[in-house]
Short mmCIF file of C-alpha atoms in Angstrom, two decimals:
data_model
loop_
_atom_site.label_atom_id
_atom_site.label_comp_id
_atom_site.label_asym_id
_atom_site.label_seq_id
_atom_site.Cartn_x
_atom_site.Cartn_y
_atom_site.Cartn_z
CA ARG A 1038 137.68 112.93 145.66
CA LEU A 1039 140.60 111.52 144.88
CA ALA A 1040 140.84 113.95 142.38
CA ASP A 1041 140.75 116.51 144.27
CA GLN A 1042 143.73 115.31 146.48
CA GLY A 1043 146.36 115.63 143.56
CA SER A 1044 146.07 111.77 142.78
CA ALA A 1045 147.52 112.40 139.32
CA ARG A 1046 146.06 108.49 138.91
CA ALA A 1047 142.52 109.06 139.82
CA SER A 1048 142.60 112.31 137.19
CA ALA A 1049 143.36 110.21 134.18
CA ILE A 1050 140.43 107.77 135.53
CA LEU A 1051 138.54 110.78 136.08
CA GLY A 1052 140.07 112.20 132.66
CA MET A 1053 139.08 108.48 130.80
CA MET A 1054 135.07 108.23 132.52
CA SER A 1055 134.61 111.66 130.94
CA ARG A 1056 135.98 110.64 127.90
CA PHE A 1057 133.67 107.44 127.50
CA GLY A 1058 130.51 108.73 129.36
CA GLU A 1059 131.28 105.73 132.23
CA GLY A 1060 129.43 106.89 134.91
CA GLY A 1061 127.92 110.18 134.22
CA PRO A 1062 127.92 111.62 130.27
CA VAL A 1063 130.70 112.15 128.02
CA ASP A 1064 132.61 115.64 127.81
CA LEU A 1065 135.10 115.96 125.74
CA GLN A 1066 136.72 119.33 128.03
CA LYS A 1067 135.83 118.22 130.77
CA ALA A 1068 137.64 114.68 130.09
CA TYR A 1069 140.88 116.82 128.50
CA ASP A 1070 140.77 119.16 132.45
CA PHE A 1071 141.10 115.77 134.22
CA TYR A 1072 144.02 114.44 132.04
CA LEU A 1073 145.93 118.27 131.56
CA GLU A 1074 145.95 117.85 135.63
CA ALA A 1075 147.11 114.33 135.48
CA ALA A 1076 149.94 115.56 132.62
CA ARG A 1077 151.04 118.52 134.67
CA ALA A 1078 151.87 116.48 138.26
CA GLY A 1079 153.87 114.31 135.69
CA HIS A 1080 151.50 111.06 135.06
CA PRO A 1081 152.89 109.68 131.67
CA PRO A 1082 149.57 107.97 129.81
CA ALA A 1083 147.98 110.82 131.02
CA GLN A 1084 150.24 113.57 129.04
CA TYR A 1085 149.92 110.81 125.56
CA GLN A 1086 146.40 111.27 126.40
CA VAL A 1087 146.29 115.34 125.71
CA ALA A 1088 148.78 114.77 123.35
CA LEU A 1089 146.16 113.02 121.47
CA MET A 1090 143.61 114.84 122.16
CA LEU A 1091 145.14 118.01 121.22
CA ALA A 1092 146.85 117.02 118.00
CA SER A 1093 142.88 115.64 117.30
CA GLY A 1094 141.32 118.72 118.48
CA GLU A 1095 139.53 116.36 120.92
CA GLY A 1096 137.55 118.26 124.02
CA VAL A 1097 140.13 121.44 122.94
CA GLU A 1098 141.10 123.68 120.05
CA ALA A 1099 143.87 121.62 117.99
CA SER A 1100 147.77 122.52 118.12
CA ASP A 1101 150.49 120.83 117.30
CA LYS A 1102 152.65 122.29 118.81
CA GLY A 1103 150.63 121.89 121.92
CA ALA A 1104 150.64 118.00 121.02
CA ALA A 1105 154.32 117.60 119.88
CA TYR A 1106 155.51 118.90 123.70
CA TRP A 1107 153.09 116.76 125.69
CA PHE A 1108 153.91 113.46 123.56
CA THR A 1109 157.69 114.68 123.83
CA GLN A 1110 156.97 114.17 127.93
CA ALA A 1111 155.70 111.06 127.74
CA ALA A 1112 158.67 109.63 126.23
CA GLU A 1113 160.83 111.41 128.38
CA ASN A 1114 159.28 109.66 131.18
CA GLY A 1115 159.72 106.45 128.76
CA TYR A 1116 156.65 105.71 127.91
CA ASP A 1117 156.20 104.23 124.91
CA LYS A 1118 153.80 104.88 122.40
CA ALA A 1119 154.35 108.35 122.55
CA ILE A 1120 158.47 107.39 121.90
CA ASP A 1121 156.75 104.65 119.03
CA ARG A 1122 155.23 107.58 117.84
CA LEU A 1123 158.36 110.39 117.16
CA THR A 1124 159.95 107.74 116.15
CA GLN A 1125 158.06 106.32 112.85
CA PRO A 1126 159.43 108.77 110.70
CA LEU A 1127 161.79 107.63 111.00
CA LEU A 1128 160.75 104.50 110.19
CA THR A 1129 159.54 106.27 106.94
CA GLU A 1130 162.27 108.60 106.16
CA PRO A 1131 163.11 108.38 102.26
CA ASN A 1132 167.09 107.17 102.06
CA ASP A 1133 168.32 106.57 98.50
CA GLY A 1134 165.95 106.92 96.73
CA SER A 1135 164.58 103.15 96.89
CA PRO A 1136 160.65 102.54 97.65
CA GLN A 1137 159.93 102.36 101.15
CA VAL A 1138 158.03 100.35 103.14
CA GLN A 1139 155.63 102.59 105.57
CA THR A 1140 155.33 101.29 108.78
CA LYS A 1141 152.16 101.26 111.00
CA PRO A 1142 152.03 101.06 114.75
CA SER A 1143 150.22 97.47 115.13
CA ARG A 1144 146.92 98.63 116.99
CA ARG A 1145 145.84 94.86 115.62
CA TRP A 1146 142.77 94.55 118.08
CA ASN A 1147 140.97 91.25 118.63
CA LEU A 1148 138.08 93.52 120.13
CA THR A 1149 139.67 95.49 120.10
CA LEU A 1150 143.32 94.59 122.10
CA PRO A 1151 146.53 94.82 120.76
CA ASP A 1152 148.40 91.70 119.59
CA ASN A 1153 150.47 91.29 122.14
CA PHE A 1154 147.67 89.82 124.24
CA LYS A 1155 146.65 86.54 121.66
CA LYS A 1156 150.09 84.73 121.88
CA ALA A 1157 148.55 83.96 125.34
CA LEU A 1158 145.79 82.00 124.49
CA ALA A 1159 147.68 79.80 122.47
CA PRO A 1160 147.98 76.52 123.72
CA VAL A 1161 151.03 75.20 125.74
CA GLU A 1162 151.72 72.05 126.05
CA THR A 1163 153.06 71.16 129.41
CA ARG A 1164 149.77 73.97 131.03
CA PRO A 1165 147.91 72.50 133.06
CA GLN A 1166 144.24 72.06 131.51
CA ARG A 1167 142.28 75.58 131.73
CA LEU A 1168 140.63 76.14 135.08
CA GLY A 1169 137.89 78.78 133.73
CA ILE A 1170 138.72 81.13 136.55
CA LYS A 1171 138.88 85.24 135.24
CA VAL A 1172 138.51 87.97 136.27
CA GLN A 1173 135.31 90.73 135.39
CA LEU A 1174 137.48 94.24 135.87
CA GLY A 1175 134.80 95.85 134.36
CA ALA A 1176 130.76 96.39 131.80
CA MET A 1177 131.55 99.57 130.25
CA ALA A 1178 129.68 101.62 128.18
CA THR A 1179 131.85 101.40 125.08
CA LYS A 1180 135.02 99.25 123.30
CA ASP A 1181 137.54 101.89 124.14
CA ALA A 1182 137.02 102.71 127.57
CA ALA A 1183 137.27 99.48 128.56
CA ILE A 1184 140.64 99.25 126.19
CA ASP A 1185 141.49 102.26 128.15
CA LEU A 1186 141.11 100.47 131.54
CA TRP A 1187 143.09 97.57 130.76
CA GLN A 1188 145.21 99.81 129.50
CA LEU A 1189 145.52 101.94 132.15
CA ILE A 1190 146.05 99.46 134.27
CA ARG A 1191 148.64 98.18 132.39
CA ASP A 1192 150.87 101.03 132.60
CA GLU A 1193 150.03 102.15 136.55
CA LEU A 1194 151.01 97.88 137.46
CA PRO A 1195 153.43 97.09 135.26
CA GLU A 1196 154.58 94.16 137.27
CA ILE A 1197 151.26 92.32 136.40
CA ASP A 1198 152.15 89.54 134.11
CA GLN A 1199 151.93 90.58 130.61
CA ASP A 1200 150.65 87.70 129.10
CA LEU A 1201 147.51 87.03 130.66
CA PRO A 1202 145.22 86.35 128.89
CA VAL A 1203 142.15 89.55 127.88
CA THR A 1204 139.06 90.07 126.37
CA VAL A 1205 136.62 92.39 126.15
CA SER A 1206 133.27 90.90 125.47
CA ARG A 1207 129.95 92.14 124.01
CA HIS A 1208 126.56 91.35 125.74
CA SER A 1209 123.05 92.52 124.93
CA GLU A 1210 120.03 91.56 127.22
CA SER A 1211 116.50 92.88 125.30
CA GLY A 1212 115.53 96.05 126.60
CA GLN A 1213 118.67 96.84 127.15
CA ALA A 1214 121.51 98.38 126.60
CA GLU A 1215 124.61 96.59 125.39
CA ILE A 1216 127.77 96.47 127.53
CA TYR A 1217 131.32 95.64 127.27
CA ARG A 1218 132.60 92.93 129.20
CA LEU A 1219 136.58 92.79 129.89
CA ARG A 1220 137.86 89.95 131.44
CA VAL A 1221 140.99 88.39 132.88
CA GLY A 1222 142.70 85.49 132.68
CA ASP A 1223 143.34 82.81 133.26
CA PHE A 1224 144.06 82.11 137.06
CA GLY A 1225 145.32 78.99 138.35
CA SER A 1226 143.59 79.13 141.17
CA VAL A 1227 140.41 81.13 143.12
CA VAL A 1228 143.01 82.32 145.11
CA GLN A 1229 145.39 84.26 142.45
CA ALA A 1230 142.39 85.41 141.65
CA ARG A 1231 141.77 87.49 144.64
CA GLY A 1232 145.12 88.29 145.06
CA PHE A 1233 145.21 90.02 141.70
CA CYS A 1234 142.00 91.80 142.02
CA ARG A 1235 142.91 92.83 145.83
CA SER A 1236 146.57 94.48 143.95
CA ILE A 1237 143.99 96.74 140.39
CA GLU A 1238 140.81 97.80 142.31
CA ASN A 1239 142.01 100.29 144.13
CA LEU A 1240 144.27 101.83 141.76
CA SER A 1241 140.71 101.33 138.89
CA ARG A 1242 138.08 102.36 141.02
CA ARG A 1243 135.65 99.42 140.32
CA PRO A 1244 134.76 96.51 141.89
CA CYS A 1245 136.80 93.60 141.04
CA TRP A 1246 134.85 90.38 140.87
CA VAL A 1247 136.00 87.09 140.29
CA VAL A 1248 134.53 84.96 137.69
CA ALA A 1249 134.73 80.96 136.44
CA ASP A 1250 133.70 81.25 132.75
CA HIS A 1251 134.30 76.92 131.16
CA ALA A 1252 132.43 79.04 128.58
CA GLN A 1253 134.76 80.97 127.09
#
């Protein structure tokens, strides 16, 4: 396996899968171990996840000191979420005794997707008619797993167009467990969509399917 060969990225993916029960049972201790392996190899998203798990005691004994260390490591490596986490208290410290408005990090989701994706859904007058060409990156057991997968892809491939519309939609059929479909696009052509798939398949370790979805 890639993780056995020392790939920090693969370890982070396996951590995500163990954390959310993708491909096997939920195992928080194993998830923490995979994330920690990737964190020690200098992988900023994994460093952030290790910090979160240490802060909450998820899969490991809680440790504020350990969490602070890994938040700092991720921030020093330029990871935006860690920087936000470490600088947020500075925004709410009292100054002259005036009432302070506490600013919380934006985590309002469109089916649990970040705010900055919503602007991509707004119509643009000069944009040609949507073709309904999307790619499906996963059919996950939980919304959080779908979010984690997309965030990992964005972290590892920052050249991806940040304004691509992204949706997580719940799907269920009689007698079967519900799933959450992670879809990206509207792409200008099937060729463009296939090129996007090729750019991320090695990272996500999941198939990427081109879909023509006129209904959404």
